[in-house]
Coordinates of C-alpha atoms and ligand atoms in Angstrom, one line a residue:
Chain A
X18 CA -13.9 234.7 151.3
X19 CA -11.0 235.4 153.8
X20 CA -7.9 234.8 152.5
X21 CA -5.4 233.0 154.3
X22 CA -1.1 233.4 153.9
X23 CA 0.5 229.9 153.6
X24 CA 4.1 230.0 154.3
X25 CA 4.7 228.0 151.5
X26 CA 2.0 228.3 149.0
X27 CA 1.2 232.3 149.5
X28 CA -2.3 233.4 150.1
X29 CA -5.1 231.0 149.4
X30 CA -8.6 230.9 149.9
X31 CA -9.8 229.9 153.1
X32 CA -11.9 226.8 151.8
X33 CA -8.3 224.8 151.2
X34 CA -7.4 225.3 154.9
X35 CA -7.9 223.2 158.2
X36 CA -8.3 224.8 161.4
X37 CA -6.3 223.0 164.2
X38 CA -7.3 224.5 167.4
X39 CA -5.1 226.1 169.8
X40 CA -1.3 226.7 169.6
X41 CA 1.6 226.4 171.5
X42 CA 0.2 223.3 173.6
X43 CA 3.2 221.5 174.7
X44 CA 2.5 217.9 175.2
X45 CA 3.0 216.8 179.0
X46 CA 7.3 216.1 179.8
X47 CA 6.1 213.1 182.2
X48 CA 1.9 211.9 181.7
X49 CA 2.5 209.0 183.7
X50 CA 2.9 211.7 186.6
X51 CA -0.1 213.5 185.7
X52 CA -3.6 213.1 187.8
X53 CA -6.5 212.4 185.7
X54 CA -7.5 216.1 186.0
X55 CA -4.3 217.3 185.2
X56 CA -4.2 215.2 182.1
X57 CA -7.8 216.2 180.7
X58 CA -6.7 220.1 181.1
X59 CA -3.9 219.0 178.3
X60 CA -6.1 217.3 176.4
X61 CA -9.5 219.4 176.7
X62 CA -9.2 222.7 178.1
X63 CA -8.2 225.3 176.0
X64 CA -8.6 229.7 175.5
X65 CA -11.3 231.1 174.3
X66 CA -9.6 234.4 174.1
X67 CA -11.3 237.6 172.5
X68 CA -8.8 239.1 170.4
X69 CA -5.4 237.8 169.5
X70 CA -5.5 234.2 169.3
X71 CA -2.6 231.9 168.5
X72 CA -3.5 229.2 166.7
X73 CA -3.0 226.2 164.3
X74 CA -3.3 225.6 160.7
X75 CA -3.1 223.4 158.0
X76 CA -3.0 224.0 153.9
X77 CA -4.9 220.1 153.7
X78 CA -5.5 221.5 150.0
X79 CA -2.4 222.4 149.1
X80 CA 0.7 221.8 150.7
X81 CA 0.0 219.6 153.3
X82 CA 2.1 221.5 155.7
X83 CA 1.3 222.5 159.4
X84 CA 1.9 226.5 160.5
X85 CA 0.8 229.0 162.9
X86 CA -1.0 231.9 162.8
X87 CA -2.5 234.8 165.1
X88 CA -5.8 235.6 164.4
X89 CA -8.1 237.9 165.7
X90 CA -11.3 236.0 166.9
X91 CA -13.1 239.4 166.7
X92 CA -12.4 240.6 163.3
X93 CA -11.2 237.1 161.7
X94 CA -8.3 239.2 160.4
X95 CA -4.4 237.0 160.6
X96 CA -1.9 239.2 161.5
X97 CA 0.8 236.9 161.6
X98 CA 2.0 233.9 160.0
X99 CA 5.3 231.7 161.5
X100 CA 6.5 228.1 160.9
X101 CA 5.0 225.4 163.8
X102 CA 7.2 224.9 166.4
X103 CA 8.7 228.6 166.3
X104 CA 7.8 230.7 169.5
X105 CA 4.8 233.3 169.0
X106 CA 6.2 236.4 167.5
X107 CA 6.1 239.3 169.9
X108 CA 5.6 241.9 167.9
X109 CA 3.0 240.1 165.0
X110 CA 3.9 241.6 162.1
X111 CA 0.9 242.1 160.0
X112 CA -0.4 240.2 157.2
X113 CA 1.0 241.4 153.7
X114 CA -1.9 242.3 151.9
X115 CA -3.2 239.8 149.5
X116 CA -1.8 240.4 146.1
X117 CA 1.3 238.5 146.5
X118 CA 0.9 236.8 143.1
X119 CA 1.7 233.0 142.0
X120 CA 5.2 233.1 140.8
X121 CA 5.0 230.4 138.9
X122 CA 7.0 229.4 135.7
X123 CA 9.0 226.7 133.9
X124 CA 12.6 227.0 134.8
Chain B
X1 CA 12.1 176.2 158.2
X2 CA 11.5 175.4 154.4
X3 CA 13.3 177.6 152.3
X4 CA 10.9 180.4 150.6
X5 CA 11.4 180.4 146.8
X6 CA 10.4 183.5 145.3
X7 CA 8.3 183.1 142.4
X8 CA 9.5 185.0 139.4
X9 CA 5.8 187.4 139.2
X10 CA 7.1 190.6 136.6
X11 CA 5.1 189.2 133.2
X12 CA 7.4 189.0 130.1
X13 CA 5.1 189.3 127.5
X14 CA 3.3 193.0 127.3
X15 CA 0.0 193.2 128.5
X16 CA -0.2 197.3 128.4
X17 CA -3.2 196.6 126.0
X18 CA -4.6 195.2 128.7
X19 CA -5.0 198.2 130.8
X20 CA -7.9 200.6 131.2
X21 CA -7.1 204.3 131.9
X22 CA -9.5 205.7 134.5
X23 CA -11.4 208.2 132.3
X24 CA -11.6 205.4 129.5
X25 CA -15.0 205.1 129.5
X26 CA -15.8 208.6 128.9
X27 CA -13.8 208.8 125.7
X28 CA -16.5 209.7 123.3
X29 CA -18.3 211.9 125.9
X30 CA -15.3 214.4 125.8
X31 CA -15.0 213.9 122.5
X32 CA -18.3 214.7 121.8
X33 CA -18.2 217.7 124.5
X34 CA -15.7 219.4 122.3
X35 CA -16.5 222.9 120.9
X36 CA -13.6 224.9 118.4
X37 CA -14.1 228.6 117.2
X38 CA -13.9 231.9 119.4
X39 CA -15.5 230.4 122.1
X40 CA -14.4 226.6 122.0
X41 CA -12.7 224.5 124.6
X42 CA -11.0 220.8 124.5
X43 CA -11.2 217.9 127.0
X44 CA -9.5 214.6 126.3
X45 CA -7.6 212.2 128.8
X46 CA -4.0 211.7 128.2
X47 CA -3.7 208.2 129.7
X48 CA -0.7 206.3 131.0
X49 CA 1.9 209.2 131.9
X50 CA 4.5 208.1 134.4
X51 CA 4.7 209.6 138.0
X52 CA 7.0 209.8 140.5
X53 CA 6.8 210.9 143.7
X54 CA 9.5 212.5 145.9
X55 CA 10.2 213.3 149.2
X56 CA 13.1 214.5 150.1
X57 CA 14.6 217.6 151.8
X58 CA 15.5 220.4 149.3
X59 CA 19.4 220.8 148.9
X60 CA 20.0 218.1 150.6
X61 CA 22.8 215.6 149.4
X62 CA 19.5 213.2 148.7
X63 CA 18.2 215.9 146.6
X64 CA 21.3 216.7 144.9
X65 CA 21.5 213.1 143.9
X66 CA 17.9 212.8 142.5
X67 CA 18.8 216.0 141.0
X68 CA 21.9 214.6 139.1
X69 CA 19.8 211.6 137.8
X70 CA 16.8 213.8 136.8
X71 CA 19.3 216.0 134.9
X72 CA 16.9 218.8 136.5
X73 CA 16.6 220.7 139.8
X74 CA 14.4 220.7 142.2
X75 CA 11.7 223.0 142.0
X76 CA 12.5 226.1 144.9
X77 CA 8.9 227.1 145.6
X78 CA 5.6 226.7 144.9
X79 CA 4.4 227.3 141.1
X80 CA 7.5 226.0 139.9
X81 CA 7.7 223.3 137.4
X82 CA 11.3 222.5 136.2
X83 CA 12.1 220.3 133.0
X84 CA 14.8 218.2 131.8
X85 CA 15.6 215.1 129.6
X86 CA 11.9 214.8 129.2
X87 CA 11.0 215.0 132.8
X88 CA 8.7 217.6 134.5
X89 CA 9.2 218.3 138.1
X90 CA 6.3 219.9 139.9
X91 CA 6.8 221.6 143.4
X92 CA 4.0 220.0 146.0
X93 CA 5.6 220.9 149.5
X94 CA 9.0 222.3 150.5
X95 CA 9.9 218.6 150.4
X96 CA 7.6 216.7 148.0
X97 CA 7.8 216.9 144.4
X98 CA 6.1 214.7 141.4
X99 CA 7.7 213.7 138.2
X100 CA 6.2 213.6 135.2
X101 CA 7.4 211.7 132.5
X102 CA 6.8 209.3 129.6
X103 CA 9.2 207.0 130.6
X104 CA 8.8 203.4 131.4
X105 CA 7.6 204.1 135.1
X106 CA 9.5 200.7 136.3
X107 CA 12.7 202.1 134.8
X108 CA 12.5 205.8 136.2
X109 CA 11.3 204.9 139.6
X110 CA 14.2 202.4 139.5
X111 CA 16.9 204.9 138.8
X112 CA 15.7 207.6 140.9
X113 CA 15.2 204.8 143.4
X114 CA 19.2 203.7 143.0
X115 CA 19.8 207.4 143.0
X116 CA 18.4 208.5 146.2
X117 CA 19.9 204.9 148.3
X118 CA 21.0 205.4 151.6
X119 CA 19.4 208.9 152.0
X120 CA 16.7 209.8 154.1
X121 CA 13.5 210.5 151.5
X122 CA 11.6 208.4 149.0
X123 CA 11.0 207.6 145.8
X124 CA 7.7 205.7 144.8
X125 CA 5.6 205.1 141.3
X126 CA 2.4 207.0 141.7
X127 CA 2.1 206.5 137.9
X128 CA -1.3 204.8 138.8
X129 CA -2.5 207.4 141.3
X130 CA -3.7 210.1 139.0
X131 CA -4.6 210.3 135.6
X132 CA -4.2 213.4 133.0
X133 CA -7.0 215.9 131.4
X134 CA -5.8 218.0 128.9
X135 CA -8.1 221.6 128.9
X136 CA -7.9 223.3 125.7
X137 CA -9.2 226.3 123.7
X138 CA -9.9 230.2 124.6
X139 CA -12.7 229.2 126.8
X140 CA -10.4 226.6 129.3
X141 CA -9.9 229.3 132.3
X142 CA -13.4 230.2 132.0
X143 CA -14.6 226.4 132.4
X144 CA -11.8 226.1 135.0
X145 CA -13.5 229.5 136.8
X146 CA -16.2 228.0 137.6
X147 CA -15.0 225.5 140.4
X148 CA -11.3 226.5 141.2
X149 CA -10.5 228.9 144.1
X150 CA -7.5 230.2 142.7
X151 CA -7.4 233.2 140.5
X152 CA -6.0 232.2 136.7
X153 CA -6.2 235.5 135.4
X154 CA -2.8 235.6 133.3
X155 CA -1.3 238.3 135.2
X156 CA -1.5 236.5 138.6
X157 CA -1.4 232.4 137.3
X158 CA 1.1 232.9 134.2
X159 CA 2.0 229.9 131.6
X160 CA 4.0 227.4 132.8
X161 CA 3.0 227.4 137.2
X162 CA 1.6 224.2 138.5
X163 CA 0.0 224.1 142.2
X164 CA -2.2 221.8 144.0
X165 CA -5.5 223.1 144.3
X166 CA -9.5 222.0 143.7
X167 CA -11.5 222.0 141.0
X168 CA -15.2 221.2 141.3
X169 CA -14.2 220.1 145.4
X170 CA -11.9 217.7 143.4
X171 CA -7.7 218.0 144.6
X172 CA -5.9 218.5 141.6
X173 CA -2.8 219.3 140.5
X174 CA -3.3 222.3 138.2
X175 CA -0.5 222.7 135.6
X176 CA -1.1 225.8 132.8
X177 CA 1.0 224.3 130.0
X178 CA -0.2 227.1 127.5
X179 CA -1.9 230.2 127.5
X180 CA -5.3 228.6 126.4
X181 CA -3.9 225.0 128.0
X182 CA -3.8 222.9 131.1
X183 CA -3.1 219.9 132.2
X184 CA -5.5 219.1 135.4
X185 CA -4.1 215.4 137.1
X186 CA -7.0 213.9 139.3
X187 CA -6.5 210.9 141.7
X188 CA -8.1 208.1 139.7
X189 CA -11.2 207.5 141.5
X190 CA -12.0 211.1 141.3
X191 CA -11.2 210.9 137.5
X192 CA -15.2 210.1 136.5
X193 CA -16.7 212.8 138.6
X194 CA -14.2 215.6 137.2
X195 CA -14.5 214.3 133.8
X196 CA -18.5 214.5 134.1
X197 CA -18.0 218.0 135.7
X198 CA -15.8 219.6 133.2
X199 CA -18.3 218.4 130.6
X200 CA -20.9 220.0 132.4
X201 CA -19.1 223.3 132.8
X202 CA -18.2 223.2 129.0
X203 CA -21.9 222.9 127.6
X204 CA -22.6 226.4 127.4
X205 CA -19.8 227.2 125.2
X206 CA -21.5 225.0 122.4
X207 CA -24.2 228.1 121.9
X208 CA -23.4 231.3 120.4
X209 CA -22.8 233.8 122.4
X210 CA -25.7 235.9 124.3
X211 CA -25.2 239.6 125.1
Ligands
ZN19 ZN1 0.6 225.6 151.4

C-alpha cells in the first residue's frame, strides 16, 4: 500500500485518496473566443508523461482538502507535495519518509 | 399580497422520548456481543450527543469569537481534540471543526451561531448527522485493526487524537478517549452496517485463546 503525504493530515494510506488528473490546467481567460477545437484541448487533452508528473489530489477520506503532488508514473513514488494553486516546485523536494507519526492529543 | 403569518412550529411540551437513536434497534445485539476478561471488548451506542459543525478560518477574528464562546481554542492540526466547559473540539480540516457536547444542541448551535454573526464561516447542528459507539476493553484496537487503515499502535495513535478515517469502508471520525477506549461517530445511515460489523469483528474474542 503506497502511502501518500497529506499536507494537512500527514501520510495516509492510499485507499482515502482521490486522484484528480493533471495539474496546473488553467481554465481558458476568454472561452467564448475559443474554437471548438481549442476548447476540447482544455477540456480533454492532457500528458501522459513518463516520469515526473504533476498532478492532483484529493484526501476525500480525510480532510477533504485539494493538493498537488509530483509523482513518478514509472515508480509510483511522490516526491513532492505543495498546496493547489502554488506553482510546481522546481527543485521537488523529496517525500519525508513515512514515519511522521499522528500527533495527536487533548490540549 | 396577504400577509404571511408565521406559525409558531418549536413544540413546547418534550417529546425527546419520542426519538429513536440510529443504532436503537441493535441495543441488545451489542449488548449481547459483549466479552470482559483479558481478551474482552465493549460496544454500546451513546445516543443523542450534541454536534456542531464549524467552518471557519483558523485565527481569524471569526474564530477567535467562536473561540471565546466555546471557552476553548481551536484545534491547530490534525489529531487534535481540545476541551473546555464541557465541549470537545475535534480538528476535521484546516478550517472545519466539530463540537461535541451534551448540551441542549438548540442552545449551543444558538450561541456559537450569535458568536460567529457577521463573519465569514458557519455554524450548523449536525447533532443528527452521526451517532456515537463507544469501543471498549483490551481487545478494541485489535477489533478496530481489522478494517481501519490507520496504524493505532500506541506509539504512533496516542490517547486523546481524533481523525477522520474508515472503518469497515465506513468514514468515521475516530476519537481514542482511553488507552483501551474509543469513541467511533458514524453518519447515521451507516450506523446499522458499522454496528453489525464491529459485532462481527468482536466474535472471536468470546473464545479462549488459541496458540
Ligand atoms: Zn488530509
Amino acid at each position: 500500500m503506497i502511502q501518500i503525504q497529506c499536507p494537512n493530515c500527514g501520510p495516509r494510506d492510499e485507499t482515502e485518496f482521490h486522484y484528480g488528473g493533471q495539474a496546473h490546467v488553467a481554465y481558458p481567460e476568454n472561452p467564448d473566443a475559443l474554437s471548438d477545437e481549442e476548447w476540447a484541448r482544455y477540456l480533454f487533452y492532457r500528458e501522459n508523461t513518463k516520469g515526473q508528473f504533476a498532478e492532483r489530489w484529493s484526501h476525500s477520506g480525510g480532510c477533504r482538502k485539494w493538493f498537488n503532488a509530483i509523482r513518478d508514473t514509472v515508480t509510483y513514488r511522490f516526491s513532492a507535495v505543495y498546496p493547489a494553486g502554488s506553482p510546481r516546485p522546481d527543485n521537488a523536494p523529496a517525500q519525508p519518509d513515512s514515519n511522521d507519526p499522528i500527533v495527536g492529543g487533548t490540549k | 399580497m396577504a400577509e404571511l403569518t408565521l406559525v409558531e412550529t418549536t413544540a413546547t411540551q418534550d417529546i425527546s422520548a419520542l426519538r429513536s437513536s440510529p443504532a436503537a434497534h441493535l441495543a441488545g445485539v451489542f449488548e449481547e456481543a459483549c466479552t470482559q476478561g483479558a481478551r474482552g471488548v465493549q460496544l454500546r451506542e451513546v445516543p443523542f450527543q450534541t454536534m456542531v459543525g464549524l467552518r471557519v478560518a483558523q485565527d481569524s477574528d471569526g474564530a477567535h469569537r467562536l473561540e471565546e464562546a466555546l471557552g476553548t481554542l481551536l484545534p491547530d492540526r490534525h489529531g487534535i481534540v481540545t476541551a473546555g466547559s464541557g465541549r470537545s473540539v475535534i480538528w476535521l480540516a484546516p478550517d472545519e471543526f466539530l463540537v461535541i457536547s451534551a448540551e441542549e444542541s438548540a442552545d449551543l448551535t444558538k450561541a456559537l451561531q450569535e458568536a460567529l454573526y457577521g463573519h465569514p464561516g458557519s455554524v450548523i447542528d449536525l447533532s443528527a448527522n452521526r451517532t456515537t459507539f463507544e469501543l471498549n476493553g483490551p481487545s478494541s484496537r485489535a477489533v478496530l485493526e481489522k478494517g481501519c487503515p490507520l496504524d493505532l499502535h500506541p506509539r504512533i495513535f496516542k490517547e486523546g487524537t481524533a481523525v477522520n478515517t474508515n472503518i469497515g469502508h465506513v468514514p468515521v471520525v475516530l476519537w481514542k478517549t482511553g488507552a483501551e477506549n474509543y469513541r467511533i461517530y458514524p453518519r447515521a445511515s451507516f450506523a446499522d452496517y458499522l454496528g453489525r460489523w464491529l459485532i462481527d469483528a468482536m466474535a472471536e474474542f468470546k473464545a479462549p485463546e488459541t496458540n
